[in-house]
XYZ file of C-alpha atoms in Angstrom:
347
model
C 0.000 0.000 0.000
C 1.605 3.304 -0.957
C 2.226 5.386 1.889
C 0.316 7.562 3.172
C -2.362 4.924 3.295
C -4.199 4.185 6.970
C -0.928 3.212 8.459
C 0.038 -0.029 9.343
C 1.105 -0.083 13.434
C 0.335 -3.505 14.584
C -0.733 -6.804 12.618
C -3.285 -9.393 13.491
C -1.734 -12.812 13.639
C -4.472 -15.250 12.907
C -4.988 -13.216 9.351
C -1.653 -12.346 8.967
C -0.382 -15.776 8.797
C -2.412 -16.276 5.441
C -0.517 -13.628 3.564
C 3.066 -14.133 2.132
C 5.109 -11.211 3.616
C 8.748 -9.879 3.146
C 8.929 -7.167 5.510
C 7.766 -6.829 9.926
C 6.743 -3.754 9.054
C 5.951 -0.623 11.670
C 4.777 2.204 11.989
C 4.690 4.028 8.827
C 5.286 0.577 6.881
C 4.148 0.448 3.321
C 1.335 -2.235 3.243
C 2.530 -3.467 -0.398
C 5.615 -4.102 1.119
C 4.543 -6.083 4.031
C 2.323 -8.433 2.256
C 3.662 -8.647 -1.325
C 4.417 -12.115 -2.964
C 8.086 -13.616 -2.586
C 9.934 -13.249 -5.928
C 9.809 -17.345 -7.141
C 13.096 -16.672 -8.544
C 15.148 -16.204 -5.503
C 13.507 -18.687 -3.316
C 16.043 -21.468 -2.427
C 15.537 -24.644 -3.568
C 15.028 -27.106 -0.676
C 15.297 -30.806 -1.315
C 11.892 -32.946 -0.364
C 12.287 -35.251 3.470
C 9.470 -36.944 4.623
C 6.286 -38.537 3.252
C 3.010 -35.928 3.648
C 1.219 -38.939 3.738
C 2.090 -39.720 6.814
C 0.607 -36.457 8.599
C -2.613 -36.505 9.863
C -4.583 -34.826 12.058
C -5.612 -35.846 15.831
C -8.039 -34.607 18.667
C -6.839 -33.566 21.497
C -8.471 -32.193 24.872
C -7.731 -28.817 26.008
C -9.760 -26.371 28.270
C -12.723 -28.175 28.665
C -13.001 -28.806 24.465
C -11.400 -30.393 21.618
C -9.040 -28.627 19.111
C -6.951 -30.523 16.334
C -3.387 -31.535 16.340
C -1.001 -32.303 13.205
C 0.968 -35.444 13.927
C 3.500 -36.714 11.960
C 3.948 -41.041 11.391
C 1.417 -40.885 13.930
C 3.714 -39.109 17.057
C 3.606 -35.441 18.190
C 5.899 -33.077 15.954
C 7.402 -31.846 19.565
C 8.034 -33.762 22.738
C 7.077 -32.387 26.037
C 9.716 -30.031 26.047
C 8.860 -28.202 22.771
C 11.560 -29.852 20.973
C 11.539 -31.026 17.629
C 10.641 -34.852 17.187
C 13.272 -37.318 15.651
C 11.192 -37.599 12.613
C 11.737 -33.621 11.692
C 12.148 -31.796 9.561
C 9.603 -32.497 7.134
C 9.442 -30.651 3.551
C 8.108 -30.820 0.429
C 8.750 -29.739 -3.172
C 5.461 -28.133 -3.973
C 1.942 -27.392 -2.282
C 0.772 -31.048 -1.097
C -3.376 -31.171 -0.113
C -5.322 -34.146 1.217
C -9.093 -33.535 1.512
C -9.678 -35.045 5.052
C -13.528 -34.343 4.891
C -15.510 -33.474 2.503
C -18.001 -30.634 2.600
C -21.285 -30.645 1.202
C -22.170 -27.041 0.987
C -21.411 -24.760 -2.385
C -18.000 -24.865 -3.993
C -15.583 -21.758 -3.611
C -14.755 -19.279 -6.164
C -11.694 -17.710 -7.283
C -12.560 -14.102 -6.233
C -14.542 -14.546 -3.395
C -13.757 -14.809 0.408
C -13.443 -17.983 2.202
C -14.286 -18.117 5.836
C -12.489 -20.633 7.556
C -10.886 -21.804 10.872
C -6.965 -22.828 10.405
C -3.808 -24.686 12.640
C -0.808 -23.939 11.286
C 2.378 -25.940 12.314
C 6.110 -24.967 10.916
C 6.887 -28.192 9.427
C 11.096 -27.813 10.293
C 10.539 -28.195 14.055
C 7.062 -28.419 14.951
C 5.847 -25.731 16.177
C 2.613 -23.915 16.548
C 2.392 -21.210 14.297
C -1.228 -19.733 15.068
C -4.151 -21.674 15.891
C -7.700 -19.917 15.757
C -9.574 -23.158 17.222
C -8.853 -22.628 20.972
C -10.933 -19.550 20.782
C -13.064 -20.604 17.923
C -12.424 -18.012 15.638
C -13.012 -17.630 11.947
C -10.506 -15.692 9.653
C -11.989 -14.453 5.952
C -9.135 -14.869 3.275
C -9.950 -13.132 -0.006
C -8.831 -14.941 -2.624
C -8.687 -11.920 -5.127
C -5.948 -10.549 -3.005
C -2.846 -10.545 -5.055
C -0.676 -10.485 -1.145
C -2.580 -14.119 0.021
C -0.321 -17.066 -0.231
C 0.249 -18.784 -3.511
C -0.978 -22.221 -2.055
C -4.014 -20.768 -1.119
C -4.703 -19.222 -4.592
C -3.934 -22.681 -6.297
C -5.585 -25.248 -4.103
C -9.019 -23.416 -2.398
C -10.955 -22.475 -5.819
C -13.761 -25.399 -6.290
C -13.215 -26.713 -2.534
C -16.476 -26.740 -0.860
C -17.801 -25.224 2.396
C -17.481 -27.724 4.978
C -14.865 -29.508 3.914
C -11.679 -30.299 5.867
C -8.047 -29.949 4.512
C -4.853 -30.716 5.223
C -1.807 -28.823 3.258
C 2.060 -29.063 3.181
C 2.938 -25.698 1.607
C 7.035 -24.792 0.590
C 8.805 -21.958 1.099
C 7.859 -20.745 -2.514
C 4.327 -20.883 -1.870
C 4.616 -19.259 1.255
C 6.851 -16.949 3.196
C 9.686 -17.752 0.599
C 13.756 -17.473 1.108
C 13.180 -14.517 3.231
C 11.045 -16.446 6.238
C 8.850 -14.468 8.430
C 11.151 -14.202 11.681
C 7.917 -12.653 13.677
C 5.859 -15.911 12.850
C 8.913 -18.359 13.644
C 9.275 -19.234 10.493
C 12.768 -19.551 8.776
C 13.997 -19.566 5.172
C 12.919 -22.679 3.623
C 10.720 -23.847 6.498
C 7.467 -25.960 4.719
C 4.384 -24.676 6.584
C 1.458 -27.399 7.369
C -1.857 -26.253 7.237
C -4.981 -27.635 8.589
C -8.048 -26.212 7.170
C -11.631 -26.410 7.822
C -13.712 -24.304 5.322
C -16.595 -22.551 7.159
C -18.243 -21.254 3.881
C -17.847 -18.618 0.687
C -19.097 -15.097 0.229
C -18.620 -12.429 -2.704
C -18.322 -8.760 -0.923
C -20.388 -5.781 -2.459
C -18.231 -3.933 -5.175
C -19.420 -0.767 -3.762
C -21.758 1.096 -1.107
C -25.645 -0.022 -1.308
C -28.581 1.680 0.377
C -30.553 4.549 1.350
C -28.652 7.752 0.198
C -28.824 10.058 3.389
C -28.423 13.820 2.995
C -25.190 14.526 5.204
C -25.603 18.093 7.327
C -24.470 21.396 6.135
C -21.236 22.721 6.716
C -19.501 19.460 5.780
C -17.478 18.584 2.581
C -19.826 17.928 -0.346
C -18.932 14.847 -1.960
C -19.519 13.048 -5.491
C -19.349 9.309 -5.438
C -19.940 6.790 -7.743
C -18.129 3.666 -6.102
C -16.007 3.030 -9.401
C -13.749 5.657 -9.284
C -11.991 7.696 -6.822
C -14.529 10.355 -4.977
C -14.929 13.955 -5.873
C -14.957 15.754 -2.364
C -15.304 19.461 -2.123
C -14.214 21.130 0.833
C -16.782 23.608 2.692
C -15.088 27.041 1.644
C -13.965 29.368 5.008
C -15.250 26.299 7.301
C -12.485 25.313 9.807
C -11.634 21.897 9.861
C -13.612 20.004 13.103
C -11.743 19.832 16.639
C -13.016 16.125 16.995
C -13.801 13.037 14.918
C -16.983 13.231 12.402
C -18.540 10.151 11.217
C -21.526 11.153 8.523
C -22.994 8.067 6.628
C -23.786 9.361 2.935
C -25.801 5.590 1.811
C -27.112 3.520 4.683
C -26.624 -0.042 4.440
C -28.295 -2.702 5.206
C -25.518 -5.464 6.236
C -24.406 -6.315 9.292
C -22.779 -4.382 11.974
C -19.517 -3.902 11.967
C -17.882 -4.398 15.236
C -14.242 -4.548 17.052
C -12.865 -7.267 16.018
C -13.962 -7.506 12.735
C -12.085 -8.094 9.412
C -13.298 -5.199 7.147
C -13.043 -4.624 3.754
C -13.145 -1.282 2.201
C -12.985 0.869 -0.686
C -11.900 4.675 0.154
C -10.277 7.752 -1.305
C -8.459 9.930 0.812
C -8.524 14.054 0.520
C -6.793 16.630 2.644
C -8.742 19.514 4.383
C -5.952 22.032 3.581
C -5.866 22.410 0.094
C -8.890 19.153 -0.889
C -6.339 17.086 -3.280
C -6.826 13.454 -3.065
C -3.708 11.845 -1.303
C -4.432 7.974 -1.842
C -7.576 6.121 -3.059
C -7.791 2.633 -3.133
C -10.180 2.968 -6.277
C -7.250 4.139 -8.078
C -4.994 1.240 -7.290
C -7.972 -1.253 -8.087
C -8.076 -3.453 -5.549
C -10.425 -3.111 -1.730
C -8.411 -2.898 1.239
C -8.739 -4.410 4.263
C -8.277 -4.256 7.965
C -9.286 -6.076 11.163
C -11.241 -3.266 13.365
C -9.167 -2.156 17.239
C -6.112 -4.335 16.120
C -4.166 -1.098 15.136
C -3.802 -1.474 11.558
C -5.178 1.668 10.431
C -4.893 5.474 11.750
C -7.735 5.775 15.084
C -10.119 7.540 13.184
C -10.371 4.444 11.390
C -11.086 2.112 14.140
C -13.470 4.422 15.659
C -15.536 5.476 12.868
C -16.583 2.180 11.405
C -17.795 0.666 14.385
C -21.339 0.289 14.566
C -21.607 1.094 10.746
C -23.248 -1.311 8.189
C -22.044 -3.504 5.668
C -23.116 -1.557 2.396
C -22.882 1.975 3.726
C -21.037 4.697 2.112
C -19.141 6.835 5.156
C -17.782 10.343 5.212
C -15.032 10.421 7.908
C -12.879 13.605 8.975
C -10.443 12.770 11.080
C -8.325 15.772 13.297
C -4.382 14.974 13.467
C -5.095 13.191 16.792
C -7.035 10.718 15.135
C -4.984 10.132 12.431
C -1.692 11.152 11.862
C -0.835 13.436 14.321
C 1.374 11.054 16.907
C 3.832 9.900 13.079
C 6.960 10.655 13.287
C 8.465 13.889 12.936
C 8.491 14.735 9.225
C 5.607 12.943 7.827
C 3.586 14.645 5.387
C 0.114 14.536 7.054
C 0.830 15.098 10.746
C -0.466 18.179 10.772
C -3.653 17.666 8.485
C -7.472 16.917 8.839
C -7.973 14.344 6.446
C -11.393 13.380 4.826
C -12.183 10.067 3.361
C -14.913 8.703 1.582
C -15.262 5.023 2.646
C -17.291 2.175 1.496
C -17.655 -0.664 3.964
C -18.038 -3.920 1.041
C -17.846 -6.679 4.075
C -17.025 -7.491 7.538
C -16.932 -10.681 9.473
């Protein structure tokens, strides 16, 4: 994401894991960087050990419930000390998948998102890279974003809801040569993945609902959800002291709330002179962001709470809701910035 898009402070883990990455990013971080593809080219070559046939998946108890457990030749991929088993390391050559279940419900498509619950295990030495069962979440991967891991891409299109799959993904299809040293995972670790596919949506392409007539004294703006937004800025108005969320089409989707994964499409304008600064309309593709995990600028967070799924927001956010605690020398710590935002899905 060219800066300076809602900055990227903190990153979700259970989501994050699903997206090849070749940066830790931080504050400021450019989001293209952080979750762009590994060049194929410079990925290492690591020779095949092991046989993905013999990993499976077991039951285990913990807290009062049952969550799954990769096993490999039928033992633990640790001991009781956390330590690698004899058997390790296990890799593979290219993106491995065993359909463990099969679902019954409709079959996934290339561009829509996939809501699932995921274990994933670094294949090298065992470990537990991020588990969403012990809390029973569900993560949404959108498989029209050009950032999600290759083996996803490839092997989820045509899968459908309710199955359950198990995946041996290598280095090429994942994090590549570079690792992700945040996640545990090391150049030419092979990730395991076990899947269970909750279901398949496609997200609105842009804001639906009842148009609402925003109050006076605010920017005017012209919208028509393809392109970038045409936002006029009040003439002699001062920009507001405090956080303004106006909806401009009321949906009639769900409620977004904290935790959620959002995905939006937005153009950016400053106060100060009304020139468009970023708009993800312009770069063609929806961005997305999981709501109170620090991803985005605190306007952000704040102002799509409680929103709808279709609606069409106008948010002006002070410095001290968006850029005003950046580091010294950044463009917009000193502006009110408007955006134009429309809210296409949250789960």
């Amino acid at each position: 994401m060219p800066a300076p898009r809602p900055r990227l402070l903190a990153l979700a883990l259970a989501p994050l894991v699903l997206l090849a990455a070749c940066s830790s990013g931080g504050e400021g971080a450019d989001d293209s960087a952080l979750t762009s593809a590994p060049d194929d080219a410079a990925v290492t070559s690591i020779p095949p050990t092991g046989d993905f046939s013999e990993v499976a998946v077991e039951r285990q108890e913990q807290d009062g419930g049952e969550v799954p457990v990769i096993t490999y030749q039928g033992e633990p991929m640790t001991d009781e000390e956390g330590q690698p088993a004899d058997t390790l390391p296990l890799s593979v050559a290219e993106t491995q998948v065993r359909e463990l279940a099969p679902g019954d419900g409709e079959p996934v498509q290339p561009d829509q998102h996939v809501e699932l619950r995921y274990l994933a295990v670094n294949a090298t030495n065992g470990s537990e890279v991020v588990s969403t069962f012990p809390t029973d979440e569900q993560v949404v991967m959108d498989l029209s974003n050009e950032s999600l891991l290759p083996g996803f891409q490839e092997q989820l299109p045509g899968v459908h809801a309710g199955a359950e799959l198990l995946l041996a993904m290598p280095p090429e299809d994942a994090f590549g040569e570079q690792g992700y040293s945040e996640l545990g995972v090391g150049s030419g670790d092979t990730l395991l993945f076990y899947l269970e596919v909750v279901g398949s949506h496609s997200p609105l392409e842009q804001a639906e609902g009842e148009p609402v007539e925003p109050p006076e004294g605010l920017p005017t703006v012209e919208a028509d959800g393809s392109s970038p937004a045409e936002v006029t800025i009040p003439e002699g108005e001062d920009p507001p002291e405090e956080l303004v969320v106006e909806p401009l089409i009321q949906g009639e989707g769900p409620e977004v709330a904290e935790g959620d994964q959002v995905t939006v499409h937005y153009t950016g304008v400053k106060w100060s002179d009304g020139s468009v600064f970023d708009s993800s309309l312009e770069a063609g593709e929806p961005f997305g962001f999981q709501v109170g995990a620090n991803m985005v600028i605190p306007g952000w967070d704040q102002g799509v709470v409680g929103q709808r799924v279709g609606s069409r927001l106008l948010l002006i956010t002070p410095p001290d809701v968006a850029y005003g605690d950046a580091q010294e020398g950044h463009e917009l710590k000193e502006e009110t910035l408007v955006f134009v935002v429309d809210i296409l899905d949250a789960h």
